[in-house]
mmCIF file of C-alpha atoms in Angstrom:
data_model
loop_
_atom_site.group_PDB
_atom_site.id
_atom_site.type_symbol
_atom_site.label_atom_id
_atom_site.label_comp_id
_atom_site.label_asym_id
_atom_site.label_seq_id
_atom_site.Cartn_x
_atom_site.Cartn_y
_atom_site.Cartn_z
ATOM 1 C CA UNK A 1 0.984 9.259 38.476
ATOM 2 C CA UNK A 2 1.963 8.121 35.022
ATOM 3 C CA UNK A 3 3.552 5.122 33.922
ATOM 4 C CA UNK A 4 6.202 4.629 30.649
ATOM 5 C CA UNK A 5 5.718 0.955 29.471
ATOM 6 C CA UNK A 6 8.979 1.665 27.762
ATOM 7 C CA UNK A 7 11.448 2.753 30.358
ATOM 8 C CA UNK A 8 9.019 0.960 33.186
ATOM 9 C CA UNK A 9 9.109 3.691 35.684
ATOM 10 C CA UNK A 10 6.793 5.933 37.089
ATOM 11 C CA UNK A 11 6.815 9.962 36.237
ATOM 12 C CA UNK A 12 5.368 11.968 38.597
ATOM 13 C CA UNK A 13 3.914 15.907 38.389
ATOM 14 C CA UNK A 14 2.159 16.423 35.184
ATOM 15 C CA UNK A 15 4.238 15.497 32.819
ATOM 16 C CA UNK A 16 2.071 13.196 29.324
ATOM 17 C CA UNK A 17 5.666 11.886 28.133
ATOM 18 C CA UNK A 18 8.192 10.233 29.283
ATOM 19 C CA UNK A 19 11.114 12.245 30.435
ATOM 20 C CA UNK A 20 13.719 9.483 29.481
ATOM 21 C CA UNK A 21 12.489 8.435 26.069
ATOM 22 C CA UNK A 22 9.738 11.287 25.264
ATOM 23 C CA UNK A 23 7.156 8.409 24.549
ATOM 24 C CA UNK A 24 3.485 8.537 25.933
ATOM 25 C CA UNK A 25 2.855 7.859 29.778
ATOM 26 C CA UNK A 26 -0.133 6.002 30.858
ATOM 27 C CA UNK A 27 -2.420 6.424 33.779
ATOM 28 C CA UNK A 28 -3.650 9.251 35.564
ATOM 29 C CA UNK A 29 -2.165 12.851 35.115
ATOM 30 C CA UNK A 30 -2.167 14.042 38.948
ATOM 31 C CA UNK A 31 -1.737 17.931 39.675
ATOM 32 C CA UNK A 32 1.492 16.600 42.042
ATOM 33 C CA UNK A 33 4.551 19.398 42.200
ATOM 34 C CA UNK A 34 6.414 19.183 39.294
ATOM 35 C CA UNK A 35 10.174 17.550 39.862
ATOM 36 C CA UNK A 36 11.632 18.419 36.659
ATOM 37 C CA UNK A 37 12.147 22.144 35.565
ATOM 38 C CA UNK A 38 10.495 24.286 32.860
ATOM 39 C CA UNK A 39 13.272 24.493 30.308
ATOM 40 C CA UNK A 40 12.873 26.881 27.410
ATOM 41 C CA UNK A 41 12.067 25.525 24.640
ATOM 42 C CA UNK A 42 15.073 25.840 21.578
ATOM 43 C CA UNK A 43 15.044 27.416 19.046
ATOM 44 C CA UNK A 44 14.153 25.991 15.722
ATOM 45 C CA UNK A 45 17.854 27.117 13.153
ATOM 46 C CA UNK A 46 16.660 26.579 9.561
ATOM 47 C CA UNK A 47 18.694 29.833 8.585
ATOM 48 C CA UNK A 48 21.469 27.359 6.980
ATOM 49 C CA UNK A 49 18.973 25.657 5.399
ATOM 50 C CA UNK A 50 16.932 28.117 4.075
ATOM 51 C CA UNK A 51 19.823 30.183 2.376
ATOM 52 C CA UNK A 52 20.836 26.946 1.319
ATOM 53 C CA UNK A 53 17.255 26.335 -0.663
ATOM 54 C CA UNK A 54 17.587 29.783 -1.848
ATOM 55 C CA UNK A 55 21.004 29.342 -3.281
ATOM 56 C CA UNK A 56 19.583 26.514 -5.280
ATOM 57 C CA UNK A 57 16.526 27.937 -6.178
ATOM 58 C CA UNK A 58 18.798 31.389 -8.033
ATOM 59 C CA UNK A 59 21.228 29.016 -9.713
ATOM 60 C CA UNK A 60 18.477 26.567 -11.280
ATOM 61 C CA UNK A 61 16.482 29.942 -12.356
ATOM 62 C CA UNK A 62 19.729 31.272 -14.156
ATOM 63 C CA UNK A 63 20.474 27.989 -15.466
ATOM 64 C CA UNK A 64 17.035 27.513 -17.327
ATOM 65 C CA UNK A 65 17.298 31.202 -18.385
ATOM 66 C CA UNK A 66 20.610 30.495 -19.954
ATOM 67 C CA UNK A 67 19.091 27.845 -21.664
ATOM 68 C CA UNK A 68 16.089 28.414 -22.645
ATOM 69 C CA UNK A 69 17.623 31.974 -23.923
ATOM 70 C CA UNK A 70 20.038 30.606 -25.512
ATOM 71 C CA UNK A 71 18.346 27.883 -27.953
ATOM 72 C CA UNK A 72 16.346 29.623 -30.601
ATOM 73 C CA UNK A 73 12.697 28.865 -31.799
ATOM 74 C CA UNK A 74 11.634 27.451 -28.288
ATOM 75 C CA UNK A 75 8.563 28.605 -26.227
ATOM 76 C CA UNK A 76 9.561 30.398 -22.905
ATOM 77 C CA UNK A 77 9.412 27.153 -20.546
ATOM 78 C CA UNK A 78 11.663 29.284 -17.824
ATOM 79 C CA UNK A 79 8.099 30.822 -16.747
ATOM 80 C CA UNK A 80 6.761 26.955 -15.807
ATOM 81 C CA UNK A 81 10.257 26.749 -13.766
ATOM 82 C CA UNK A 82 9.582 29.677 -11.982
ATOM 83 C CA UNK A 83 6.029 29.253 -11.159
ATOM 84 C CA UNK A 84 7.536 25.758 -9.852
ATOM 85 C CA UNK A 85 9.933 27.301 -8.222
ATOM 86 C CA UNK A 86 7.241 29.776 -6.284
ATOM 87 C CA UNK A 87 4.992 27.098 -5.239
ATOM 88 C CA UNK A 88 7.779 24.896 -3.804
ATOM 89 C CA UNK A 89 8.445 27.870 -2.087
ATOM 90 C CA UNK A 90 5.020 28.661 -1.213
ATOM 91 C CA UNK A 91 4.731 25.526 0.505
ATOM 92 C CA UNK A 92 7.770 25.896 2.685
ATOM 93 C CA UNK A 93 6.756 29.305 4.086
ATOM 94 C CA UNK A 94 3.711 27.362 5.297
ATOM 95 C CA UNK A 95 5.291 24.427 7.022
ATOM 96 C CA UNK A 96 7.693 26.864 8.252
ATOM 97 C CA UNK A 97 5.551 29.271 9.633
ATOM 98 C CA UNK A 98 3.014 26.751 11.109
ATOM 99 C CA UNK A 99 5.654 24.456 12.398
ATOM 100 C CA UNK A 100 4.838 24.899 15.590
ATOM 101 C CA UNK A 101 1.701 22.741 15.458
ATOM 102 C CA UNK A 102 1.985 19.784 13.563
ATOM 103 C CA UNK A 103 -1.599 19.211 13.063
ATOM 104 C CA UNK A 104 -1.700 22.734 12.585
ATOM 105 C CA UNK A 105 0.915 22.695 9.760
ATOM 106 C CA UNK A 106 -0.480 19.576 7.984
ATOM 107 C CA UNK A 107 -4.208 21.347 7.774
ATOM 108 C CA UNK A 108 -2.484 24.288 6.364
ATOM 109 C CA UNK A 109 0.056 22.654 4.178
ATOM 110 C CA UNK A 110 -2.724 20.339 2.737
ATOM 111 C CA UNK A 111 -4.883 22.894 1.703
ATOM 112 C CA UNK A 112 -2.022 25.347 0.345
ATOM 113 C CA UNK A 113 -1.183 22.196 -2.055
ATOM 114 C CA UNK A 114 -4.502 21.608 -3.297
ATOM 115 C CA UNK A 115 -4.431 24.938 -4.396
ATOM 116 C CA UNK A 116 -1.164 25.279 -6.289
ATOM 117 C CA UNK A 117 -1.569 21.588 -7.813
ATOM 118 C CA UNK A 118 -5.203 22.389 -8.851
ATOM 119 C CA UNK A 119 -3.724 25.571 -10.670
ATOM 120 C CA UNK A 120 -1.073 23.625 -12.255
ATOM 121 C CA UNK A 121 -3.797 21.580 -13.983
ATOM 122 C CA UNK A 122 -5.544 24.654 -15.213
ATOM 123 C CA UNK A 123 -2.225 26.296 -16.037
ATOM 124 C CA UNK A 124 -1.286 22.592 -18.460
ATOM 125 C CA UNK A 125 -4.725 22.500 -19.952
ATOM 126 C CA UNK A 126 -6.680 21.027 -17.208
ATOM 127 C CA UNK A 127 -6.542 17.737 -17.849
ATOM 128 C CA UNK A 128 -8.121 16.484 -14.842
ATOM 129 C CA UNK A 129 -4.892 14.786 -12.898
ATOM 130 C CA UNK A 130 -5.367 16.701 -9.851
ATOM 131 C CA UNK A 131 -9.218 16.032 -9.361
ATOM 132 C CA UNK A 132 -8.575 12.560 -10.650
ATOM 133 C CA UNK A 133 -5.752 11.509 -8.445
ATOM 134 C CA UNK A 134 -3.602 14.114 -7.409
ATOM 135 C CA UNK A 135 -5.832 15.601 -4.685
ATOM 136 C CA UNK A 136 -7.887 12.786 -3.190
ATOM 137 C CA UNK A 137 -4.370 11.003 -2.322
ATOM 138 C CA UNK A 138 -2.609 14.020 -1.017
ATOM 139 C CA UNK A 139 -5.875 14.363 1.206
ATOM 140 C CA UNK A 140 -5.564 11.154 2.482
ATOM 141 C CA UNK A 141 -1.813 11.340 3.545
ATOM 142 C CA UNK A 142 -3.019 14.715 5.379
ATOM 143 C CA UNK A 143 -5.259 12.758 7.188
ATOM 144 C CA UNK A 144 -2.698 9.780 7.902
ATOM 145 C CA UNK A 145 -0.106 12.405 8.895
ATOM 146 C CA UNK A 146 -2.094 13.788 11.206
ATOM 147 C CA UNK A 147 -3.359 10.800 13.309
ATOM 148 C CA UNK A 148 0.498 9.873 13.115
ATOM 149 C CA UNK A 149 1.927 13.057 15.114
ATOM 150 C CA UNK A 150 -1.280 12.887 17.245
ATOM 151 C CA UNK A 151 -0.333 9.626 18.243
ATOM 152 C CA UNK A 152 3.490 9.893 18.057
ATOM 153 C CA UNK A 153 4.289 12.826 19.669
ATOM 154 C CA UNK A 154 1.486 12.529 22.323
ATOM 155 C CA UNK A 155 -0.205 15.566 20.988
ATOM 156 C CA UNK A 156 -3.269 17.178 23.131
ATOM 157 C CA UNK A 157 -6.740 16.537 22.055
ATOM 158 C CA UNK A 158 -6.581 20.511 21.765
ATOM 159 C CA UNK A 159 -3.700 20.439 19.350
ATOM 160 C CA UNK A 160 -5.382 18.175 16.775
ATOM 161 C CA UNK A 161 -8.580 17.042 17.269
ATOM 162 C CA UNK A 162 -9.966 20.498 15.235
ATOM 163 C CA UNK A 163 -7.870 20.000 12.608
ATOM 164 C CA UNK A 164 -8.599 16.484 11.935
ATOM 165 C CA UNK A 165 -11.925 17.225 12.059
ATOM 166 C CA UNK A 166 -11.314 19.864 8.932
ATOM 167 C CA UNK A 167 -8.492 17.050 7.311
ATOM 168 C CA UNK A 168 -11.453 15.033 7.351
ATOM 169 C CA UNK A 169 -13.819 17.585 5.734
ATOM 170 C CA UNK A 170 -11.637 18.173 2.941
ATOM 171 C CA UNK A 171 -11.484 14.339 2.154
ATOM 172 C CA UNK A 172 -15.219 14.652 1.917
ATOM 173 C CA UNK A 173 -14.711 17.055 -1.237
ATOM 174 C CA UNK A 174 -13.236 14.760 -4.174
ATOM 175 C CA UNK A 175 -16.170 12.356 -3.720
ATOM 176 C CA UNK A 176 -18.806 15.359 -3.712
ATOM 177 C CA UNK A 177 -17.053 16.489 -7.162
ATOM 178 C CA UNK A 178 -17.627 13.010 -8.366
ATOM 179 C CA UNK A 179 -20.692 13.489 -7.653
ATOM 180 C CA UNK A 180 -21.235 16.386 -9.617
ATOM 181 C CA UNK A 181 -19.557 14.709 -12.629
ATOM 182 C CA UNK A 182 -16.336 16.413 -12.568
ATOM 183 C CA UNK A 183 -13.707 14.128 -12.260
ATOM 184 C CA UNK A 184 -13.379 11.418 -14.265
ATOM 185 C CA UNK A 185 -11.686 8.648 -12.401
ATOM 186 C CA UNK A 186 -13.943 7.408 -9.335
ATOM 187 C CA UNK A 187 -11.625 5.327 -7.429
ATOM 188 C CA UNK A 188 -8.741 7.281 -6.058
ATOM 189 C CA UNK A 189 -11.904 9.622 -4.728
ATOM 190 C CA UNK A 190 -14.239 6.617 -3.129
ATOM 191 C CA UNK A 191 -10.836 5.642 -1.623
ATOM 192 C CA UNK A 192 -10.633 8.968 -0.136
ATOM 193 C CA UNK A 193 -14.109 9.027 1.000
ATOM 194 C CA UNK A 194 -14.274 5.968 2.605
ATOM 195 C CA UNK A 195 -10.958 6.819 4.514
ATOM 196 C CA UNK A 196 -12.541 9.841 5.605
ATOM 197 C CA UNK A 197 -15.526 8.406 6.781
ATOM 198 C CA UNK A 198 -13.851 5.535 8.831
ATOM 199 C CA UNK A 199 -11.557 8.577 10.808
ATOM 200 C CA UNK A 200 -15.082 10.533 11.221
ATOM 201 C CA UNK A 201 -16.183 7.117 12.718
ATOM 202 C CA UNK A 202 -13.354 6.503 14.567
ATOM 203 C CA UNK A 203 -13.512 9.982 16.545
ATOM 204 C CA UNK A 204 -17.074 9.927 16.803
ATOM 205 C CA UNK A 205 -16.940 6.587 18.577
ATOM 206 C CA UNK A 206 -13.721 6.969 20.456
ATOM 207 C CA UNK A 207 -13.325 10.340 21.287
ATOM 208 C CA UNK A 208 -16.856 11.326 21.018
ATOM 209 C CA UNK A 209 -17.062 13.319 24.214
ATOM 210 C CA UNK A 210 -13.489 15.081 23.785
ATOM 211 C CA UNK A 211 -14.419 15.976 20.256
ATOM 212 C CA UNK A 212 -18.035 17.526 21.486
ATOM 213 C CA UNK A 213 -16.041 19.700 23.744
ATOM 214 C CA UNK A 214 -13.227 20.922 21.509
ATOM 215 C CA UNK A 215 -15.814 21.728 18.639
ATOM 216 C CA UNK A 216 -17.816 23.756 21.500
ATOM 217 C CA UNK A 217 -14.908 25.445 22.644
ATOM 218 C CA UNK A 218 -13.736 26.332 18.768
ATOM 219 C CA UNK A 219 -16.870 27.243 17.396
ATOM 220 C CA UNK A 220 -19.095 28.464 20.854
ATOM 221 C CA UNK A 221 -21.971 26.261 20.151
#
């Protein structure tokens, strides 16, 4: 039987949260009948929102057409607001489509941005910014982000643990280019190492035994 620190009562069946305030219930998860029904769960509506962001994406494309076409002697700049324009949206189809995870979406959403804002560099002369700082700080807030939705929304050790594990990976990778002399700036990418290597710690540690299992489950070791 569980116990919510917050509300001070005791949930019963097999319920992890609390089903007055959603937080985390402690103690023992029993396999006692379940007293509150299975209700379906609703139905995400980002339809408004969506043709919303598309509205403003077709009026600030015909805007910088209109302007850019419309000033002699100037170098097409409308192509740097559409490739904007298709990364931004680029990174909405993921966290849309992968919303149903958090963990999940940040894994995904992390790696889809490393991408696009490693291109950018190359496409503005590659000057570096993204290896330099761009990346290894964007790699740590993945990491962050996803030890806070573990731990706010009472996620399984299923639902995150993998993906944390790969977060983690990733973080790995500025401090190996370092390494191999290819950024320039080494502190934003020790930073990033050494937060990478304190959350490897931390799960090794901690959740040593539950991260064995799901990595032998994921990968059939």
């Amino acid at each position: 039987m569980g116990y919510c620190e917050k509300c001070k009562i005791k949930v019963t069946g097999k319920l992890e949260q609390c089903p007055l305030c959603g937080g985390c219930a402690s103690g023992e998860i029993c396999d006692e009948t379940e007293i509150f029904p299975d209700t379906a769960p609703e139905k995400r509506k980002h339809s408004l929102l969506i043709k919303i962001l598309v509205l403003c994406s077709v009026i600030a494309a015909a805007v910088c057409f209109a302007v850019n076409a419309s000033i002699a002697g100037q170098n097409w700049w409308l192509n740097y607001v559409l490739a904007g324009l298709a990364s931004f949206w680029a990174l909405v189809f993921v966290a849309l489509k992968k919303s149903v995870n958090p963990a999940k979406a940040v894994l995904y959403f992390s790696v889809t941005a490393s991408v696009l804002i490693f291109l950018w560099d190359i496409a503005t002369g590659f000057h570096r910014w993204s290896l330099n700082f761009v990346l290894p700080v964007l790699l740590v807030c993945a990491i962050c982000a996803t030890v806070m939705f573990a731990r706010y929304l009472c996620l399984k050790p299923q639902d995150y643990l993998f993906y944390l594990v790969l977060n983690i990976l990733l973080g790995m990778i500025p401090m190996v280019l370092f390494l191999f002399g290819i950024p320039e700036v080494i502190c934003p990418s020790a930073v990033c190492a050494a937060v990478s290597i304190i959350a490897l710690g931390v799960l090794v540690i901690f959740r040593g035994d539950i991260l064995e299992e799901e990595l032998d489950r994921r990968l059939h070791f």
